[in-house]
Short mmCIF file of C-alpha atoms in Angstrom, two decimals:
data_model
loop_
_atom_site.label_atom_id
_atom_site.label_comp_id
_atom_site.label_asym_id
_atom_site.label_seq_id
_atom_site.Cartn_x
_atom_site.Cartn_y
_atom_site.Cartn_z
CA MET A 1 0.11 0.14 -0.53
CA LYS A 2 2.09 3.34 -0.77
CA ILE A 3 1.54 6.80 -0.01
CA ARG A 4 -0.16 8.80 -2.99
CA GLU A 5 -0.79 11.80 -1.78
CA ILE A 6 -1.48 14.21 0.90
CA ARG A 7 -3.93 17.06 1.77
CA ALA A 8 -4.19 19.53 3.96
CA VAL A 9 -7.39 22.10 5.32
CA GLY A 10 -6.24 25.28 7.58
CA LEU A 11 -8.90 25.26 10.59
CA ARG A 12 -10.56 28.35 11.13
CA GLY A 13 -13.92 30.81 11.58
CA ALA A 14 -14.63 29.40 14.77
CA THR A 15 -10.75 29.32 16.76
CA PRO A 16 -10.94 29.88 20.14
CA GLU A 17 -8.50 32.21 21.87
CA GLY A 18 -5.41 30.74 22.80
CA GLY A 19 -4.07 33.05 25.90
CA TRP A 20 -1.96 34.76 24.11
CA THR A 21 -0.54 38.25 24.33
CA ASN A 22 -1.22 38.62 20.74
CA GLU A 23 -4.89 37.60 21.50
CA LEU A 24 -5.82 35.15 18.23
CA ARG A 25 -9.23 35.90 16.39
CA PRO A 26 -12.02 32.89 14.92
CA GLU A 27 -10.09 33.68 11.60
CA THR A 28 -6.29 32.61 12.80
CA CYS A 29 -5.34 29.65 11.55
CA VAL A 30 -3.36 27.67 13.79
CA HIS A 31 -5.05 24.17 13.61
CA THR A 32 -4.57 21.92 10.40
CA LEU A 33 -5.65 18.51 9.74
CA VAL A 34 -3.79 16.05 7.26
CA ALA A 35 -4.36 13.34 5.15
CA VAL A 36 -2.73 11.72 3.63
CA HIS A 37 -4.25 9.47 0.86
CA THR A 38 -2.83 5.86 -0.61
CA ASP A 39 -3.12 3.62 -3.51
CA GLU A 40 -5.85 1.62 -2.40
CA GLY A 41 -8.72 3.50 -0.99
CA ILE A 42 -7.19 4.37 2.61
CA THR A 43 -7.19 7.38 3.56
CA GLY A 44 -5.52 8.32 7.40
CA VAL A 45 -6.32 11.37 9.18
CA GLY A 46 -3.43 13.67 11.08
CA SER A 47 -3.16 16.85 13.06
CA VAL A 48 -0.90 19.47 12.75
CA PHE A 49 -0.57 22.41 15.62
CA THR A 50 0.58 24.78 12.67
CA SER A 51 -1.72 27.96 10.57
CA ASP A 52 -2.08 25.84 6.90
CA ASP A 53 -0.30 28.40 4.68
CA LEU A 54 3.44 26.53 7.33
CA VAL A 55 2.12 22.87 6.36
CA ARG A 56 1.17 23.41 3.06
CA ALA A 57 4.79 24.51 2.54
CA SER A 58 6.44 22.58 4.75
CA LEU A 59 4.24 19.64 2.40
CA GLY A 60 6.49 20.96 -0.80
CA LEU A 61 9.57 19.99 0.76
CA LEU A 62 7.72 16.45 2.37
CA GLU A 63 4.98 14.72 -0.11
CA PRO A 64 7.90 14.58 -2.37
CA MET A 65 9.54 12.57 0.15
CA ALA A 66 6.77 10.37 0.85
CA ARG A 67 5.27 9.82 -2.07
CA GLY A 68 4.69 6.57 -2.78
CA GLU A 69 6.47 4.84 0.09
CA ASN A 70 4.96 2.08 2.17
CA ALA A 71 1.77 3.46 4.03
CA LEU A 72 2.03 0.33 6.74
CA GLU A 73 5.34 2.07 8.39
CA PRO A 74 5.07 5.48 9.62
CA GLU A 75 7.81 4.92 12.16
CA ARG A 76 10.14 4.36 8.74
CA VAL A 77 8.39 6.74 6.90
CA SER A 78 8.62 9.43 9.51
CA GLU A 79 12.15 8.42 10.14
CA LYS A 80 13.19 9.31 6.85
CA LEU A 81 11.28 12.24 6.76
CA HIS A 82 13.50 13.31 10.40
CA GLN A 83 16.25 12.56 8.72
CA ASN A 84 16.35 13.55 5.29
CA THR A 85 14.88 17.52 6.58
CA PHE A 86 17.96 18.07 9.21
CA TRP A 87 18.53 22.00 7.48
CA GLN A 88 15.22 22.88 6.53
CA GLY A 89 13.12 23.64 9.80
CA ARG A 90 14.06 21.08 11.59
CA GLY A 91 12.00 21.50 15.49
CA GLY A 92 9.26 24.03 14.04
CA SER A 93 6.75 23.64 11.14
CA ILE A 94 8.66 20.70 9.22
CA THR A 95 8.07 18.79 12.31
CA HIS A 96 4.81 19.82 13.24
CA THR A 97 3.72 18.76 9.45
CA ILE A 98 5.68 15.33 9.83
CA SER A 99 3.24 15.03 13.27
CA GLY A 100 -0.23 14.66 11.08
CA ILE A 101 1.26 13.08 8.50
CA ASP A 102 2.92 10.14 11.34
CA ILE A 103 -0.70 10.41 13.21
CA ALA A 104 -2.69 9.68 10.02
CA LEU A 105 -0.24 6.92 8.69
CA TRP A 106 -0.51 5.28 12.12
CA ASP A 107 -4.74 5.82 11.74
CA ILE A 108 -3.72 3.88 7.95
CA LEU A 109 -2.13 1.12 9.75
CA GLY A 110 -4.87 0.30 12.24
CA LYS A 111 -7.46 0.87 9.50
CA ALA A 112 -5.23 -1.71 6.87
CA THR A 113 -4.99 -4.12 9.73
CA GLY A 114 -9.09 -3.65 11.61
CA GLN A 115 -6.78 -3.26 15.03
CA PRO A 116 -6.90 -0.09 16.88
CA VAL A 117 -3.45 2.31 17.12
CA GLY A 118 -3.45 1.57 20.64
CA ARG A 119 -2.78 -2.41 20.35
CA LEU A 120 -0.19 -1.29 16.79
CA LEU A 121 1.38 0.45 19.97
CA GLY A 122 1.49 -3.01 21.89
CA GLY A 123 -1.87 -3.02 23.30
CA ARG A 124 -4.48 -1.51 26.08
CA TYR A 125 -3.71 -1.20 29.25
CA ARG A 126 -7.30 0.22 29.65
CA GLU A 127 -10.70 0.83 27.77
CA LYS A 128 -11.31 4.56 29.03
CA VAL A 129 -9.59 7.21 30.72
CA ARG A 130 -10.59 10.44 31.83
CA PRO A 131 -9.70 14.16 30.76
CA TYR A 132 -9.37 16.80 32.14
CA ALA A 133 -11.03 19.83 30.76
CA SER A 134 -9.01 22.65 30.37
CA LEU A 135 -10.00 26.35 30.00
CA LEU A 136 -9.03 30.23 30.06
CA MET A 137 -8.53 31.84 34.01
CA THR A 138 -10.47 34.45 33.85
CA GLU A 139 -11.64 36.84 36.80
CA PRO A 140 -12.79 34.85 40.13
CA GLY A 141 -16.69 35.67 38.96
CA PRO A 142 -16.77 33.92 35.73
CA LEU A 143 -14.27 31.32 36.31
CA ALA A 144 -16.30 29.71 39.06
CA GLU A 145 -19.68 29.61 36.61
CA HIS A 146 -17.88 28.60 33.80
CA LEU A 147 -16.03 25.95 35.80
CA LEU A 148 -19.39 24.66 37.56
CA SER A 149 -21.48 24.13 33.94
CA LEU A 150 -18.24 21.56 33.18
CA LYS A 151 -19.18 20.04 36.13
CA SER A 152 -23.29 20.11 35.56
CA GLN A 153 -21.71 18.17 32.25
CA GLY A 154 -19.56 15.63 33.92
CA TYR A 155 -16.15 16.43 33.82
CA ARG A 156 -14.78 15.91 37.23
CA ALA A 157 -11.14 17.00 36.34
CA PHE A 158 -10.21 20.72 35.06
CA LYS A 159 -7.48 22.53 34.25
CA ILE A 160 -7.49 26.27 34.84
CA GLY A 161 -4.12 28.41 32.52
CA TRP A 162 -3.60 31.49 31.31
CA GLY A 163 -6.00 34.86 31.54
CA PRO A 164 -4.33 37.34 34.70
CA PHE A 165 -2.86 34.70 36.55
CA GLY A 166 0.93 35.40 36.92
CA ARG A 167 0.78 38.47 35.10
CA ARG A 168 -1.00 40.89 37.76
CA ASP A 169 -0.49 40.19 41.36
CA ALA A 170 -0.26 37.15 44.02
CA ALA A 171 -4.07 38.37 45.94
CA THR A 172 -5.62 37.70 41.63
CA ASP A 173 -3.78 34.49 41.63
CA GLU A 174 -4.94 33.24 44.78
CA ALA A 175 -8.26 34.41 44.50
CA ILE A 176 -8.49 32.66 41.23
CA VAL A 177 -7.80 29.89 42.48
CA ARG A 178 -9.36 30.25 45.20
CA ALA A 179 -12.80 30.65 43.64
CA ALA A 180 -12.06 28.06 41.32
CA ARG A 181 -11.59 25.32 44.18
CA LYS A 182 -14.57 25.95 45.98
CA ALA A 183 -16.16 25.40 42.82
CA VAL A 184 -15.29 22.78 42.09
CA GLY A 185 -14.91 20.35 45.49
CA ASP A 186 -12.49 18.73 47.79
CA SER A 187 -13.61 15.48 46.00
CA ASN A 188 -12.88 16.57 42.13
CA ALA A 189 -9.26 17.43 40.67
CA LEU A 190 -7.44 21.11 40.07
CA MET A 191 -4.39 21.74 38.17
CA VAL A 192 -3.01 25.55 37.54
CA ASP A 193 -1.52 26.55 33.79
CA ALA A 194 0.94 29.69 34.79
CA GLY A 195 1.73 29.73 30.95
CA GLY A 196 5.42 30.48 31.27
CA SER A 197 5.51 29.95 27.24
CA ASP A 198 3.37 33.41 26.75
CA ALA A 199 5.88 36.61 25.55
CA PHE A 200 7.91 38.10 27.48
CA TRP A 201 7.50 35.91 30.34
CA THR A 202 9.32 37.29 32.92
CA ASN A 203 8.04 35.44 36.21
CA GLY A 204 11.25 33.16 37.73
CA TYR A 205 12.39 31.10 40.13
CA LYS A 206 11.52 32.35 43.36
CA TRP A 207 7.91 33.40 41.76
CA ALA A 208 7.29 29.70 40.69
CA LEU A 209 8.72 28.69 43.78
CA ARG A 210 6.29 31.08 45.73
CA THR A 211 3.33 30.16 43.64
CA SER A 212 3.68 26.28 44.13
CA GLN A 213 3.88 26.71 47.67
CA MET A 214 0.23 28.72 47.27
CA LEU A 215 -1.49 26.41 44.81
CA SER A 216 -0.86 24.02 47.97
CA ALA A 217 -2.97 24.88 50.19
CA TYR A 218 -5.76 24.25 47.70
CA ASN A 219 -4.48 20.82 46.84
CA VAL A 220 -3.82 21.43 43.59
CA ALA A 221 -2.81 18.55 41.33
CA TRP A 222 0.37 19.60 39.43
CA PHE A 223 1.66 22.94 38.01
CA GLU A 224 1.90 23.51 34.90
CA GLU A 225 4.90 26.10 32.30
CA PRO A 226 5.35 27.74 35.51
CA LEU A 227 9.01 29.39 34.27
CA ASN A 228 10.43 30.11 30.88
CA PRO A 229 10.16 27.34 28.91
CA ASP A 230 13.89 27.93 28.21
CA ALA A 231 15.17 27.83 31.89
CA LEU A 232 15.95 23.91 32.43
CA GLU A 233 18.25 24.88 35.69
CA ASP A 234 15.37 26.10 36.86
CA PHE A 235 12.48 23.67 36.50
CA VAL A 236 14.86 20.83 37.98
CA ALA A 237 15.60 23.41 41.16
CA LEU A 238 11.63 23.68 40.96
CA ARG A 239 11.00 20.44 40.96
CA ARG A 240 12.40 19.77 44.13
CA ALA A 241 11.76 22.30 46.05
CA SER A 242 8.40 22.84 45.10
CA PRO A 243 5.45 20.83 47.44
CA VAL A 244 3.21 20.59 44.51
CA PRO A 245 4.00 18.36 41.06
CA ILE A 246 6.36 20.45 38.07
CA THR A 247 5.20 20.10 34.71
CA GLY A 248 5.60 21.40 31.42
CA GLY A 249 7.46 20.95 27.95
CA GLU A 250 4.61 21.09 25.58
CA THR A 251 7.01 23.86 23.68
CA LEU A 252 8.76 20.97 23.04
CA THR A 253 9.18 18.87 19.32
CA ARG A 254 11.24 15.63 18.47
CA ARG A 255 11.94 12.82 21.34
CA GLN A 256 15.93 14.21 21.22
CA SER A 257 14.39 17.96 22.85
CA PHE A 258 13.06 15.98 25.10
CA GLN A 259 16.01 13.69 26.68
CA PRO A 260 17.99 16.41 29.07
CA TRP A 261 14.85 17.48 30.14
CA LEU A 262 14.20 14.65 31.38
CA GLU A 263 17.53 13.60 31.94
CA ALA A 264 17.48 16.08 34.60
CA GLY A 265 14.63 15.17 36.32
CA ALA A 266 13.38 19.20 35.22
CA PHE A 267 9.41 17.48 35.05
CA ASP A 268 6.71 15.72 37.30
CA ILE A 269 5.22 14.90 34.37
CA VAL A 270 6.01 16.01 30.61
CA GLN A 271 3.60 17.46 28.41
CA PRO A 272 4.45 16.35 24.73
CA ASP A 273 1.71 17.93 22.18
CA VAL A 274 1.40 15.18 19.91
CA THR A 275 0.11 17.24 17.09
CA LYS A 276 3.79 19.08 17.30
CA VAL A 277 6.13 17.34 18.81
CA GLY A 278 6.25 14.29 15.61
CA GLY A 279 3.15 12.29 15.76
CA ILE A 280 2.33 9.45 17.88
CA SER A 281 5.64 7.69 16.47
CA GLU A 282 7.29 10.22 18.72
CA GLU A 283 5.24 10.50 21.53
CA ARG A 284 5.46 7.35 22.48
CA GLN A 285 9.56 7.17 22.40
CA ILE A 286 8.68 10.25 25.05
CA ALA A 287 6.47 9.20 27.57
CA ARG A 288 8.95 4.99 27.97
CA LEU A 289 11.96 7.04 28.17
CA ALA A 290 9.73 9.17 30.64
CA GLN A 291 8.13 6.14 31.95
CA ASP A 292 12.27 5.26 32.87
CA HIS A 293 13.57 8.30 34.55
CA GLY A 294 10.28 8.25 37.12
CA ILE A 295 8.39 10.52 35.24
CA LYS A 296 4.95 10.57 34.66
CA PHE A 297 3.31 11.01 30.59
CA ILE A 298 -0.46 13.20 30.40
CA PRO A 299 -0.23 13.94 26.54
CA HIS A 300 -0.51 17.95 26.12
CA GLY A 301 -4.19 18.31 24.23
CA TRP A 302 -4.82 22.20 23.03
CA ASN A 303 -5.40 21.40 19.46
CA THR A 304 -8.34 19.11 17.35
CA ALA A 305 -10.43 16.30 17.43
CA VAL A 306 -7.66 14.33 15.91
CA GLY A 307 -5.82 15.36 18.70
CA VAL A 308 -7.82 13.94 21.55
CA ALA A 309 -7.82 10.76 19.93
CA ALA A 310 -4.39 10.18 18.64
CA ASP A 311 -4.46 10.94 22.93
CA LEU A 312 -6.74 8.65 23.19
CA GLN A 313 -5.02 5.67 22.02
CA LEU A 314 -1.56 6.36 22.96
CA ALA A 315 -3.20 6.02 26.90
CA SER A 316 -4.23 3.36 26.35
CA ALA A 317 -0.65 2.19 25.24
CA ILE A 318 1.37 3.16 28.32
CA PRO A 319 0.39 2.19 31.57
CA GLY A 320 0.43 5.21 32.95
CA THR A 321 -1.39 7.87 31.63
CA ASP A 322 -4.73 8.34 33.52
CA LEU A 323 -5.69 11.61 32.47
CA ILE A 324 -5.71 13.80 28.58
CA GLU A 325 -6.47 16.50 27.81
CA TYR A 326 -9.53 17.65 26.48
CA LYS A 327 -10.06 22.10 24.86
CA THR A 328 -13.69 23.21 26.34
CA GLY A 329 -14.98 25.08 24.41
CA SER A 330 -14.06 24.18 21.09
CA ALA A 331 -15.51 23.63 17.46
CA TYR A 332 -12.44 21.69 16.58
CA VAL A 333 -12.90 19.00 19.49
CA ASP A 334 -16.10 19.04 19.58
CA ASP A 335 -18.01 19.23 16.45
CA ILE A 336 -15.13 17.58 13.16
CA VAL A 337 -16.16 13.74 14.37
CA ALA A 338 -19.05 12.07 13.54
CA GLY A 339 -21.22 11.80 16.90
CA GLY A 340 -19.20 13.52 19.25
CA TRP A 341 -17.53 12.85 22.08
CA LYS A 342 -19.51 11.71 25.53
CA LEU A 343 -18.45 11.10 28.53
CA ASP A 344 -20.44 7.73 30.81
CA ALA A 345 -21.14 8.44 34.09
CA GLU A 346 -18.04 8.54 35.85
CA GLY A 347 -16.50 11.50 34.08
CA MET A 348 -14.85 9.31 31.48
CA LEU A 349 -13.90 8.90 27.84
CA ALA A 350 -13.59 5.42 26.20
CA ILE A 351 -11.02 5.05 24.49
CA PRO A 352 -12.56 3.90 20.84
CA ASP A 353 -12.11 -0.02 20.10
CA LYS A 354 -12.38 0.53 16.14
CA PRO A 355 -9.44 0.20 13.26
CA GLY A 356 -7.26 3.81 13.38
CA LEU A 357 -8.15 5.95 15.46
CA GLY A 358 -10.95 4.97 15.35
CA ILE A 359 -12.81 8.02 14.89
CA THR A 360 -14.61 9.04 11.65
CA ILE A 361 -14.06 12.54 10.32
CA ASP A 362 -17.64 15.15 9.76
CA PRO A 363 -16.79 16.07 6.15
CA GLU A 364 -19.36 18.60 6.62
CA ALA A 365 -17.84 20.19 9.43
CA VAL A 366 -14.75 20.45 8.50
CA LYS A 367 -15.35 22.38 5.02
CA ARG A 368 -17.58 24.41 7.85
CA TYR A 369 -14.42 25.49 9.41
CA SER A 370 -11.66 25.31 5.91
CA ARG A 371 -13.41 27.26 3.62
CA GLY A 372 -15.00 24.43 2.05
CA GLU A 373 -11.61 22.63 0.49
CA LYS A 374 -12.00 19.10 0.42
CA LEU A 375 -9.75 16.79 3.05
CA LEU A 376 -11.01 13.36 2.71
#
């Protein structure tokens, strides 16, 4: 089975805010869907955390190398693409685009063999996993109302991020966390994401340590991105001193970039993004390396329904992965998969056991958010 064509369509028109200093608008494209078509009629889908302009430019380099390759060998084909692009965007848009191709190839392999991707990754440790509702912070009152609404929908774990947190004063930070804890209740998990990868983040180690002590008083499950994503030594020191687990890694790409962070013990929990890091092939290697260093793997998932599907399959195949991120309020997560996603009575998501990623893309929804461009 050979790769015949790779298509890409950007999602726009309903792009949610990201909390960034240079804020996203509904028409901004930061997520692109990829479809790999084969000569035997099987098509796989992937997702890329990058604009369609950059993905198409990357495909101009990558597609000629991929065309004619065996579509049933995702890891080898992806490694070929990595190895032949050292000098042209490695780690950036090129690597992000390889992520989408790789996810699509795993989808094809699953469809061709009649197996869910998680089983092809070595076996399924679980049939369902808890999604945590991921949302941006606002002022304490509106945030509490939002959390109560999500709680009423069945979520039992919540992550609040960015917004005013770490950008105003300590009193505001604590007021936000206090309101969030009261809203979700003592029995549900609450995580806090400072958003240290925001432009010109100025808070350093001492702020992060003081803040971690405040978060501990509210039984916060982890403190995410409390520092600039290049501050390796500060992350190592913070992890040793913080009373709450420290997480990060969403800005890193390629397993080689994660290795020094994992070996140095910079994280309690590592959070690669499958739509950026190089796809499923790279992410499972990062997860295994983390496991060997006593670090938990929980994927970053502020992307699309295809990213959610890939994370679910990875969660089924990695022993300690008991949570995935679910970006709430995004049409690109909620609407583009036929049937949508449904929580069970315990607030869990079933991991699809159908072949491949186990999802069916809704072509009309994709058309609605891609200016009518054809993906499948």
